PDB file of C-alpha atoms and ligand atoms in Angstrom:
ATOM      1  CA  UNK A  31       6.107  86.855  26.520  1.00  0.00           C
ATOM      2  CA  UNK A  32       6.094  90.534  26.973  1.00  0.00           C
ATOM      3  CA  UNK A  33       6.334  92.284  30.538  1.00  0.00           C
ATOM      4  CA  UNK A  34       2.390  93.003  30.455  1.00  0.00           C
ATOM      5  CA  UNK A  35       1.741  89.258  29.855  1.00  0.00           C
ATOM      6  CA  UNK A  36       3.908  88.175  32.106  1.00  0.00           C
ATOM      7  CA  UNK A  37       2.375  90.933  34.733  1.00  0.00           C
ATOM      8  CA  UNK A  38      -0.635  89.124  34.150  1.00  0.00           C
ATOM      9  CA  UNK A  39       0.848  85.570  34.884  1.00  0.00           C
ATOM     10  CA  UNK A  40       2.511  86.683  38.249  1.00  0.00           C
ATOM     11  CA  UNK A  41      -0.559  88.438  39.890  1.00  0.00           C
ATOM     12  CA  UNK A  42      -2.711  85.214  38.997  1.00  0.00           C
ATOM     13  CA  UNK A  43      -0.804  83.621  41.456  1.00  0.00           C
ATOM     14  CA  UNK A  44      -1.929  85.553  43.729  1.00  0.00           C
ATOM     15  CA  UNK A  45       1.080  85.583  46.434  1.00  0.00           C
ATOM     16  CA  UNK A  46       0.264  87.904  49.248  1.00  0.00           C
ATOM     17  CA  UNK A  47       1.680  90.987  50.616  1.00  0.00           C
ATOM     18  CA  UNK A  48       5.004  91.457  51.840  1.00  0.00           C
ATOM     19  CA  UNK A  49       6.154  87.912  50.910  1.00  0.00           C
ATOM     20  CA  UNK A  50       8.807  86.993  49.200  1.00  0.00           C
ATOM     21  CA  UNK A  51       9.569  83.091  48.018  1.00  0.00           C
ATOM     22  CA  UNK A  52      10.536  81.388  45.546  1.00  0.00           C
ATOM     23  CA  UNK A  53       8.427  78.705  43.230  1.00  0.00           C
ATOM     24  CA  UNK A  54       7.998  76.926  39.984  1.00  0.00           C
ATOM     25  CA  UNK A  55       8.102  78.892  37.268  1.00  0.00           C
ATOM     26  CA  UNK A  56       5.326  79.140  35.094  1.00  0.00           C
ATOM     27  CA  UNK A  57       6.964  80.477  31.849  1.00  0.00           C
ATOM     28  CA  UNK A  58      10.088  77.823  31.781  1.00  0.00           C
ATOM     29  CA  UNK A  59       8.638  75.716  34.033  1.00  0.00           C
ATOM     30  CA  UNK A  60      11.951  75.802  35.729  1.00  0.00           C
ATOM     31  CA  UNK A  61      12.164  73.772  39.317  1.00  0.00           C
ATOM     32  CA  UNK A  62      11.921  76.454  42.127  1.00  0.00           C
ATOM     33  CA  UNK A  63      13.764  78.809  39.972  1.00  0.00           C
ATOM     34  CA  UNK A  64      11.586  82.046  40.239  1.00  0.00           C
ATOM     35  CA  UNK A  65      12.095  84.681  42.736  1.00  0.00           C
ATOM     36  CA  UNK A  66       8.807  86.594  43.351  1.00  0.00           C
ATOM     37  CA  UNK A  67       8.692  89.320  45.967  1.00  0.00           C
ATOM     38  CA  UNK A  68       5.847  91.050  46.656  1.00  0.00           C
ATOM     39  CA  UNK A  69       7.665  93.741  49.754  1.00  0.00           C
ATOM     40  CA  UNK A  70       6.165  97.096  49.883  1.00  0.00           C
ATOM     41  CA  UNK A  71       3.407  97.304  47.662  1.00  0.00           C
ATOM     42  CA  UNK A  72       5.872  96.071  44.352  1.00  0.00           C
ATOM     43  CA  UNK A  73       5.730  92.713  42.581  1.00  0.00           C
ATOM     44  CA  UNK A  74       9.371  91.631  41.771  1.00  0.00           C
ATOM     45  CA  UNK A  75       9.915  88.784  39.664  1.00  0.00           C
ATOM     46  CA  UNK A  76      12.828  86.974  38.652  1.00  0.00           C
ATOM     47  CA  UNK A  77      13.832  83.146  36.816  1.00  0.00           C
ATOM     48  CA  UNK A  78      16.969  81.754  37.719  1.00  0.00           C
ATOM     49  CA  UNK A  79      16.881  79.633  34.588  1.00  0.00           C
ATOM     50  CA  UNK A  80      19.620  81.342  32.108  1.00  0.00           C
ATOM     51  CA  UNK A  81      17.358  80.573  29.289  1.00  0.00           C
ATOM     52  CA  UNK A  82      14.011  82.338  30.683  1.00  0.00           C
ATOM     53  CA  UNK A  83      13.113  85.782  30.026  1.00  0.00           C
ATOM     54  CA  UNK A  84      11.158  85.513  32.638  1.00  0.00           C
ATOM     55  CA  UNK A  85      12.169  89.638  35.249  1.00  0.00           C
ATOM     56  CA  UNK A  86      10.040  92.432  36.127  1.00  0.00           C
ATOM     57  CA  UNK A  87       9.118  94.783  38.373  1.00  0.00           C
ATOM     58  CA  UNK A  88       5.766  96.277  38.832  1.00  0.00           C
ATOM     59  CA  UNK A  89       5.460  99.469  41.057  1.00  0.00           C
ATOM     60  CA  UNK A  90       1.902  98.781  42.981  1.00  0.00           C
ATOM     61  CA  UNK A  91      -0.142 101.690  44.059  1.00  0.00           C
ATOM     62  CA  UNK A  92       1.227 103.122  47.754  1.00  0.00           C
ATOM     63  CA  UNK A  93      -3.078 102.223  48.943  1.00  0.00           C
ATOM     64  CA  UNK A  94      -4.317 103.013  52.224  1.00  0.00           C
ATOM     65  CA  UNK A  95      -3.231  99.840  53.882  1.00  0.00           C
ATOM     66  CA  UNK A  96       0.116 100.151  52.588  1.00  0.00           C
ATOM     67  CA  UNK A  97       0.370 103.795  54.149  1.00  0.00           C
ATOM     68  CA  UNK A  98      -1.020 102.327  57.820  1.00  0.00           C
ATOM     69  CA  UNK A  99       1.241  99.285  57.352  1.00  0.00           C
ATOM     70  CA  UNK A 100       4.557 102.051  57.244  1.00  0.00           C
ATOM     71  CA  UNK A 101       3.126 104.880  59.558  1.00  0.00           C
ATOM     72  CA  UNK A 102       1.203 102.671  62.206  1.00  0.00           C
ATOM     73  CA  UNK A 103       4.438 101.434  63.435  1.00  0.00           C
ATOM     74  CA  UNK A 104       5.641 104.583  63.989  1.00  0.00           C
ATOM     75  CA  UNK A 105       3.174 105.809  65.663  1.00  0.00           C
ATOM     76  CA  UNK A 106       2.480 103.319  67.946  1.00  0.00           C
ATOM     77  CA  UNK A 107       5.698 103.385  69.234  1.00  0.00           C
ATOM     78  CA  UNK A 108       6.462 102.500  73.042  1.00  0.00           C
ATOM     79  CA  UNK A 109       8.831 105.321  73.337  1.00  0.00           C
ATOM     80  CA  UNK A 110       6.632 108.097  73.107  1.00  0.00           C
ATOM     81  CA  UNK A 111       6.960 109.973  76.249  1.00  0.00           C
ATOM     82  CA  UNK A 112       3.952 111.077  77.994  1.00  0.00           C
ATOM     83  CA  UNK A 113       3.846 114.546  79.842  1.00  0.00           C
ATOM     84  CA  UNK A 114       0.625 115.062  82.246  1.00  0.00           C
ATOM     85  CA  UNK A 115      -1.357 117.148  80.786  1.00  0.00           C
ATOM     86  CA  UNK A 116      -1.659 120.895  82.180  1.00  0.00           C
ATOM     87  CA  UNK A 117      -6.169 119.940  82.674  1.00  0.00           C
ATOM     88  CA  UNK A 118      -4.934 117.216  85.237  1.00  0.00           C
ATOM     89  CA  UNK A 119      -5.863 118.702  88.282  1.00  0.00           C
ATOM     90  CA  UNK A 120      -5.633 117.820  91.923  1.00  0.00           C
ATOM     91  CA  UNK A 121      -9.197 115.017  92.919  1.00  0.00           C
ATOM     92  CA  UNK A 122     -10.169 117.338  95.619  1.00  0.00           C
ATOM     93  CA  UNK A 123     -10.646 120.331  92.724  1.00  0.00           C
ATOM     94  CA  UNK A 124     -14.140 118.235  91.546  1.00  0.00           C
ATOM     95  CA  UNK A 125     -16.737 116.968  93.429  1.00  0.00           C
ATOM     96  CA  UNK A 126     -18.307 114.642  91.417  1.00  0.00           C
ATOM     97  CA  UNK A 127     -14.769 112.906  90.549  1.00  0.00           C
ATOM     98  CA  UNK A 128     -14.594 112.459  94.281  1.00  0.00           C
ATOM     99  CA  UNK A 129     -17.759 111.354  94.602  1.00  0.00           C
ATOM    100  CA  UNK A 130     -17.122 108.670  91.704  1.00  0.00           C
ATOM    101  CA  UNK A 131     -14.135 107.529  93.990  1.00  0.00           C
ATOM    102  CA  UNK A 132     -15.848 107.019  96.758  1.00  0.00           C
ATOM    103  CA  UNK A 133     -18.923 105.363  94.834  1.00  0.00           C
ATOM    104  CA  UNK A 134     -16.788 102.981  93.524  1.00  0.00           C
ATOM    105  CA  UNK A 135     -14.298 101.680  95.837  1.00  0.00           C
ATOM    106  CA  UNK A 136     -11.408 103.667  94.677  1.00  0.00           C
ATOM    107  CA  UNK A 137     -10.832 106.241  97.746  1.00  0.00           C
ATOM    108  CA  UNK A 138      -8.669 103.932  99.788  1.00  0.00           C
ATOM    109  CA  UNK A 139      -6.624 103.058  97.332  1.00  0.00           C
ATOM    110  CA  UNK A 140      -5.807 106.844  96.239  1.00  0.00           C
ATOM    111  CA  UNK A 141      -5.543 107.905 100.063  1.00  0.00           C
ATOM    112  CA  UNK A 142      -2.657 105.069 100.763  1.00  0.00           C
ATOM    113  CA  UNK A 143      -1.050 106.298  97.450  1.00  0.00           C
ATOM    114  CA  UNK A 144      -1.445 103.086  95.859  1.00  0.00           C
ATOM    115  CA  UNK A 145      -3.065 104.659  92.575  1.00  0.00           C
ATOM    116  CA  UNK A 146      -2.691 108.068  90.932  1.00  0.00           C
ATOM    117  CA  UNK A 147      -6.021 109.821  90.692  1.00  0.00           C
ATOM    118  CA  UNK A 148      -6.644 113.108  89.246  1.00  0.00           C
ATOM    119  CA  UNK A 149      -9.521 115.310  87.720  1.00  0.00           C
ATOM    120  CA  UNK A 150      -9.246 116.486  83.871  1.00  0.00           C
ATOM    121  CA  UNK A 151     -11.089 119.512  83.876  1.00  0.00           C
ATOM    122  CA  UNK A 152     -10.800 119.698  80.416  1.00  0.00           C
ATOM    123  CA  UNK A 153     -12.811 116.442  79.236  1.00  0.00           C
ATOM    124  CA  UNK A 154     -14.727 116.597  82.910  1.00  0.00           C
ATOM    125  CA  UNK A 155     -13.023 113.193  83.491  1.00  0.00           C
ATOM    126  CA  UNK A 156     -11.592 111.410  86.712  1.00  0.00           C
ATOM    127  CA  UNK A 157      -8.104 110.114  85.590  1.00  0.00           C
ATOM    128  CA  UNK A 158      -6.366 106.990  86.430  1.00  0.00           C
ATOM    129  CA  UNK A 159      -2.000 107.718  85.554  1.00  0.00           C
ATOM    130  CA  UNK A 160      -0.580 104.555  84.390  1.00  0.00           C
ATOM    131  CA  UNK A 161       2.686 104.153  86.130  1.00  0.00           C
ATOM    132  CA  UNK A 162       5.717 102.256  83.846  1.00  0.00           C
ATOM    133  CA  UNK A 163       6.079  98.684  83.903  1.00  0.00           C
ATOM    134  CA  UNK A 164       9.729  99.061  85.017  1.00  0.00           C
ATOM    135  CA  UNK A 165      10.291 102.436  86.186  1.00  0.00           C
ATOM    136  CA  UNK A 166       7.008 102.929  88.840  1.00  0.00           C
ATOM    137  CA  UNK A 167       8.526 106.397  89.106  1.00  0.00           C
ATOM    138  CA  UNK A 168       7.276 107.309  85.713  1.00  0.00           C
ATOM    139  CA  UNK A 169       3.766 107.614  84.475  1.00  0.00           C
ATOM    140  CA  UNK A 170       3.161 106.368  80.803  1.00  0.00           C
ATOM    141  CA  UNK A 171       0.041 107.588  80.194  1.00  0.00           C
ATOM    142  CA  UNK A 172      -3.669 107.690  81.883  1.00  0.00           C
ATOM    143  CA  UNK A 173      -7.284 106.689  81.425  1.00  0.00           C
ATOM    144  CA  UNK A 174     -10.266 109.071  82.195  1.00  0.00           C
ATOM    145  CA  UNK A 175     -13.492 107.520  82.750  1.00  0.00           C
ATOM    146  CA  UNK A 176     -16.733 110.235  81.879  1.00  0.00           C
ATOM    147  CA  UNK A 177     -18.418 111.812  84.960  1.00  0.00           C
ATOM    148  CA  UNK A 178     -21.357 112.694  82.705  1.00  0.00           C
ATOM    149  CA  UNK A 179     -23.379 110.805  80.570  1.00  0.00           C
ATOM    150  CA  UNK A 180     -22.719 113.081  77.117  1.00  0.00           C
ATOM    151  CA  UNK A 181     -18.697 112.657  77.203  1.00  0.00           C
ATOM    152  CA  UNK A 182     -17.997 109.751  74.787  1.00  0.00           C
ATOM    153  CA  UNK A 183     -16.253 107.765  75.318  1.00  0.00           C
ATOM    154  CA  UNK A 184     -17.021 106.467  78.663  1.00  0.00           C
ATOM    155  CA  UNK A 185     -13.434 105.736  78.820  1.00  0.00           C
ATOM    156  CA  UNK A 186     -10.566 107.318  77.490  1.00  0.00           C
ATOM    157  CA  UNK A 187      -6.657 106.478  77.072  1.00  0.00           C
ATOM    158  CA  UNK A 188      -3.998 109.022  76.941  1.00  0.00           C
ATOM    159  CA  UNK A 189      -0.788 108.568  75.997  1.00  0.00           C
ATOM    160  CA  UNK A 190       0.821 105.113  75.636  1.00  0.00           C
ATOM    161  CA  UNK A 191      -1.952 102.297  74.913  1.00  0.00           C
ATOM    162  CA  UNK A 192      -0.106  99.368  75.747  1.00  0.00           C
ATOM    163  CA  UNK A 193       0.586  99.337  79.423  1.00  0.00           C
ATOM    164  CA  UNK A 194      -2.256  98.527  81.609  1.00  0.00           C
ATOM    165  CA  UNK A 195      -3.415 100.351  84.466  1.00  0.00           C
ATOM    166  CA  UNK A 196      -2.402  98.160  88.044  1.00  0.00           C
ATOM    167  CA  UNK A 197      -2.728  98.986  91.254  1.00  0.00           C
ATOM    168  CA  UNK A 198      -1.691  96.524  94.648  1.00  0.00           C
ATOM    169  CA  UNK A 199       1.576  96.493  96.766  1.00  0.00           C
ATOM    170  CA  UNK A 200       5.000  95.230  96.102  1.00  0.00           C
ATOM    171  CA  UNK A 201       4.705  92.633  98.271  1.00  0.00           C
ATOM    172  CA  UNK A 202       1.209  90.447  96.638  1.00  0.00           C
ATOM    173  CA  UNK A 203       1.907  87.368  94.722  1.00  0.00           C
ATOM    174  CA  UNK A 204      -1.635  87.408  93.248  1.00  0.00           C
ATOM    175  CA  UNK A 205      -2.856  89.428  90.381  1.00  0.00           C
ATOM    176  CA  UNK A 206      -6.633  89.619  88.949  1.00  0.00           C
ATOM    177  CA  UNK A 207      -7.267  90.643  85.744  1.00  0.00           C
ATOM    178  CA  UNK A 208     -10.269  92.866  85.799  1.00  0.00           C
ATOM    179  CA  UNK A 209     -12.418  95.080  83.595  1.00  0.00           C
ATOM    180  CA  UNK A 210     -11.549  99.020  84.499  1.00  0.00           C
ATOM    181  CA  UNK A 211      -9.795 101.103  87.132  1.00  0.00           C
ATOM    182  CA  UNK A 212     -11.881 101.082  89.449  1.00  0.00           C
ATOM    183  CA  UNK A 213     -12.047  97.291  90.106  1.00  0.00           C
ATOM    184  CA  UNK A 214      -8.640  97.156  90.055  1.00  0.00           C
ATOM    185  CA  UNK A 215      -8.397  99.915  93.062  1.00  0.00           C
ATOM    186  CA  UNK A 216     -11.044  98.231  94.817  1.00  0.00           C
ATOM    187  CA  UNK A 217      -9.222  94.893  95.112  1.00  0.00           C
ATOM    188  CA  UNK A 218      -5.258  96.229  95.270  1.00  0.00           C
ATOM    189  CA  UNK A 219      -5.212  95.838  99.314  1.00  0.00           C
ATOM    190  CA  UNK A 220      -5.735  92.070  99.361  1.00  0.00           C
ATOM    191  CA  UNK A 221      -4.369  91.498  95.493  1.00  0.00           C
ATOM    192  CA  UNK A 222      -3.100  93.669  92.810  1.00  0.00           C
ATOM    193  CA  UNK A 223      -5.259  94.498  90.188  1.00  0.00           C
ATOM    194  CA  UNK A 224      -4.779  94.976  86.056  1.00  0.00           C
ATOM    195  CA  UNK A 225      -7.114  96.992  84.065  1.00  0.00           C
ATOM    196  CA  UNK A 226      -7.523  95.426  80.514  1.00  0.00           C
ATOM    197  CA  UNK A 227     -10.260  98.049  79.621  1.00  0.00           C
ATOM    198  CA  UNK A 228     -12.203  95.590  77.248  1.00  0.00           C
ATOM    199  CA  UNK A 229      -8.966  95.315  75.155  1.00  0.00           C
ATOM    200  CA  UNK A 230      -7.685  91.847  74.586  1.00  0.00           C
ATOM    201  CA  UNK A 231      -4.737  91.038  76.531  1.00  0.00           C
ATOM    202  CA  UNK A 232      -1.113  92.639  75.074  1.00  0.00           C
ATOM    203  CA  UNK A 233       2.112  91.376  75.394  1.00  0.00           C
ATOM    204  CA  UNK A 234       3.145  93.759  77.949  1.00  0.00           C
ATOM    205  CA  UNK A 235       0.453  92.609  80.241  1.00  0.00           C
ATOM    206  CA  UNK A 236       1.833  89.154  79.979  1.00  0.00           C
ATOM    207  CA  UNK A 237       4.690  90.439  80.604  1.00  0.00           C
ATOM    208  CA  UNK A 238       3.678  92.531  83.346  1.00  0.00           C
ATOM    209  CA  UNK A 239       1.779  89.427  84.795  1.00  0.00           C
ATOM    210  CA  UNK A 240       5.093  86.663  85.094  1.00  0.00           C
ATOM    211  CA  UNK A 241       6.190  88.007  88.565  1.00  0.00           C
ATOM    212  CA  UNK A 242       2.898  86.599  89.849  1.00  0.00           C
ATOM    213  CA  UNK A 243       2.668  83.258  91.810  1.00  0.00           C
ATOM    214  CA  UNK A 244      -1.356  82.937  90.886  1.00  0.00           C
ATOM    215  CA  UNK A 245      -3.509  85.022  88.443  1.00  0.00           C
ATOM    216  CA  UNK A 246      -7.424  85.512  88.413  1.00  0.00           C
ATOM    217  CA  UNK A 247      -9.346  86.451  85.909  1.00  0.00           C
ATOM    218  CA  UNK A 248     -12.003  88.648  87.070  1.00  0.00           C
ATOM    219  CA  UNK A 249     -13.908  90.495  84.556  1.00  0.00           C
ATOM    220  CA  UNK A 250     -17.560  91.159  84.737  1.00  0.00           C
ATOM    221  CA  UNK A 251     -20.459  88.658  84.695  1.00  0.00           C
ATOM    222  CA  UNK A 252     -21.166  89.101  81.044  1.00  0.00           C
ATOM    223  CA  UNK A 253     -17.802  88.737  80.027  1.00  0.00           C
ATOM    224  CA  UNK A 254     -17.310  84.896  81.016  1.00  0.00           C
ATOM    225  CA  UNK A 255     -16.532  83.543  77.885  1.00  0.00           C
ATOM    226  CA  UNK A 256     -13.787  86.183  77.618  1.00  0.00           C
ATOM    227  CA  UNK A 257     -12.478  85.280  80.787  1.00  0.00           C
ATOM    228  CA  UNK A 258     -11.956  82.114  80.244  1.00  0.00           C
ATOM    229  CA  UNK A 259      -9.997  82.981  76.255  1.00  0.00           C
ATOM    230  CA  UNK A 260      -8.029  85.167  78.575  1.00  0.00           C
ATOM    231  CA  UNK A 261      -6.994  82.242  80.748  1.00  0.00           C
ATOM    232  CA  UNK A 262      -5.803  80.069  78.233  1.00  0.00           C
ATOM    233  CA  UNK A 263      -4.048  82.684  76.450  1.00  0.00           C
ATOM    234  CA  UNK A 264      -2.168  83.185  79.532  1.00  0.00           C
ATOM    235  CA  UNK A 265      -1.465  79.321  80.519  1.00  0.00           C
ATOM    236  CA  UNK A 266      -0.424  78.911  76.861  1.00  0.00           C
ATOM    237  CA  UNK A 267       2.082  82.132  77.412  1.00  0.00           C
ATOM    238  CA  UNK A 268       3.543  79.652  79.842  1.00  0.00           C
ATOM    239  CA  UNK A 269       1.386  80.847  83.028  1.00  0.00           C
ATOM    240  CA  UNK A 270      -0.138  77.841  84.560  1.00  0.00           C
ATOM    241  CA  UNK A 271      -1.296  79.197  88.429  1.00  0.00           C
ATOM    242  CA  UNK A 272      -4.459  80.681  86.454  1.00  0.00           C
ATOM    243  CA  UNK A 273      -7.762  80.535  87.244  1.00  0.00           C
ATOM    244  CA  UNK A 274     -11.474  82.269  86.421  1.00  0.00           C
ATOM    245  CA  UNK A 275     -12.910  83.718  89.006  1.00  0.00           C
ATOM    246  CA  UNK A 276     -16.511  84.078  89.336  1.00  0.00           C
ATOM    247  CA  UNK A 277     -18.061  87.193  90.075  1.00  0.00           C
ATOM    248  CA  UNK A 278     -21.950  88.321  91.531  1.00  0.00           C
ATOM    249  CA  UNK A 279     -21.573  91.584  90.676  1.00  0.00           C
ATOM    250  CA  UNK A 280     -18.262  93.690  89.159  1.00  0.00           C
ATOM    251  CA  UNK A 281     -15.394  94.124  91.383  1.00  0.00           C
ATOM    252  CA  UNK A 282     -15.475  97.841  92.184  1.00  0.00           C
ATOM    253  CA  UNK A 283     -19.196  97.441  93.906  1.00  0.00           C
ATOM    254  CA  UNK A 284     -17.328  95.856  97.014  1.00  0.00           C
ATOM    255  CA  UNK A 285     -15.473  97.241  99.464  1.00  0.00           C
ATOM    256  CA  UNK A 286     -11.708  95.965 101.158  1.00  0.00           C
ATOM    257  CA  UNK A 287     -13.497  93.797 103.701  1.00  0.00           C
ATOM    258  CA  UNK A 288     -15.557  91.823 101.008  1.00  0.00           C
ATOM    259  CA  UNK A 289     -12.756  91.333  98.467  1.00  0.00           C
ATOM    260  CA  UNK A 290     -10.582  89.985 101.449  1.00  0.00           C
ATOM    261  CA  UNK A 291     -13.854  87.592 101.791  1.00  0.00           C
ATOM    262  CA  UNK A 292     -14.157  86.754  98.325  1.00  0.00           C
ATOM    263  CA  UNK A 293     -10.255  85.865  97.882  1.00  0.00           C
ATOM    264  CA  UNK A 294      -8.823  84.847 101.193  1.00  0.00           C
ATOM    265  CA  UNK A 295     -12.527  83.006 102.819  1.00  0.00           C
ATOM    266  CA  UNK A 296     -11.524  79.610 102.115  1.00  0.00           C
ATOM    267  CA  UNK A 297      -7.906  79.962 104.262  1.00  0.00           C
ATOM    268  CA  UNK A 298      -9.658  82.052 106.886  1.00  0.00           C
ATOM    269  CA  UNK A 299     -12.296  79.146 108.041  1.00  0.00           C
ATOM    270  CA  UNK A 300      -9.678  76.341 108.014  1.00  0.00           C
ATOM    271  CA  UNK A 301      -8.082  78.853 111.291  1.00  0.00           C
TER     272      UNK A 301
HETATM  273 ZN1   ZN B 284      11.801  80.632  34.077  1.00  0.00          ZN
END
């Protein structure tokens, strides 16, 4: 058999990308005795059996997905540093990113310091900084929700993509997993609060979430089946204190006094 026919036997078998194992062979119908790699974008092919002919290599076209499969990694690196950009500007520079704060639960939690909240002027978005997992001294990146309805999209993500947004205190043992910033401002007096920002949950939120004694999931009232996929992702990550937590309306609509209701009741009425 020539290399072309042989070409032709190998690719019928169809072995997927970036594999490399060994089988049958087809030509000498050696046991286990051919070598077929198929590792960026070539097919490499190789009999054991002294007697077979069977050895090639065919170079495979460098496609599309074989240039995101290399670069992606790169670029989605965790290291990237993230320097605030220069449009971040103080919240009290823009009224309407005040008045979003206040709207929506958030201006207690900026006043105490317990989130980061600034004003792009540049995309005419109110910023949320994402502080490191680790290092809380260092901010990662940001996400700017809209304050008008033409800037798409609603909500943006600068810098790293993998840490979520949280806000709470040091001292809570209970985390909620809610939909955007804002809900997670709104609740971080009574619990702390992680933006997933209608991603599915990464490993450095699970991460993130093991120095919690109990976990809610709190995302909005459409999103219940999600909610509860979230929940068993996490008790199969080896969580088990989790638990979906029903919701009238979405988290940031309610103020300090009613979260402490909605989480706390229960203990309060046994006093
Ligand atoms: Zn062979």
């Amino acid at each position: 058999m020539n290399y072309k026919q042989q070409l032709e036997v190998i690719q019928g078998l169809f072995i997927p990308p970036d594999t490399a194992m060994r089988l049958d062979c087809p030509f000498c119908n050696g046991k286990n005795t051919l070598s077929v790699d198929t590792m960026n974008n070539n097919i490499k092919w190789h009999c054991f059996h002294a007697s077979c002919s069977a050895k090639g290599k065919y170079q495979g076209e460098k496609d599309m997905d074989y240039v995101n499969a290399t670069f992606k990694k790169k670029e989605e690196s965790p290291d990237i540093e993230f320097k605030i950009p220069d449009s971040f500007k103080i919240l009290d520079s823009n009224s309407k990113a005040k008045k979003y704060i206040h709207k929506n639960n958030c201006w207690e939690a900026w006043s105490w310091g317990r989130a980061d909240i600034k004003y792009d002027v540049k995309q005419d978005r109110v910023v949320f900084l994402i502080r490191d997992n680790e290092d809380p001294t260092t901010f990662v990146g940001a996400v700017g929700r809209a304050l008008n309805s033409i800037t798409y999209p609603k909500w943006y993500m600068y810098g790293n993509k993998d840490v979520p947004f949280k806000c709470g205190l040091p001292e809570h043992k209970e985390a909620i997993i809610v939909e955007d910033c804002a809900s997670a401002c709104a609740v971080s007096n009574i619990l702390t609060g992680v933006a997933i920002l209608g991603t599915s949950l990464k490993e450095s939120h699970k991460q993130y979430l093991k120095q919690y004694d109990k976990i809610y999931v709190g995302l909005d009232r459409d999103a219940t089946k999600k909610s509860y996929d979230i929940a068993n992702e996490l008790k199969s990550y080896g969580l088990q204190n989790v638990h979906v937590k029903p919701l009238s309306d979405d988290l940031k609509y309610f103020n300090t006094k009613e979260i402490k209701e909605m989480f706390n009741g229960g203990e309060n009425e046994k006093r």
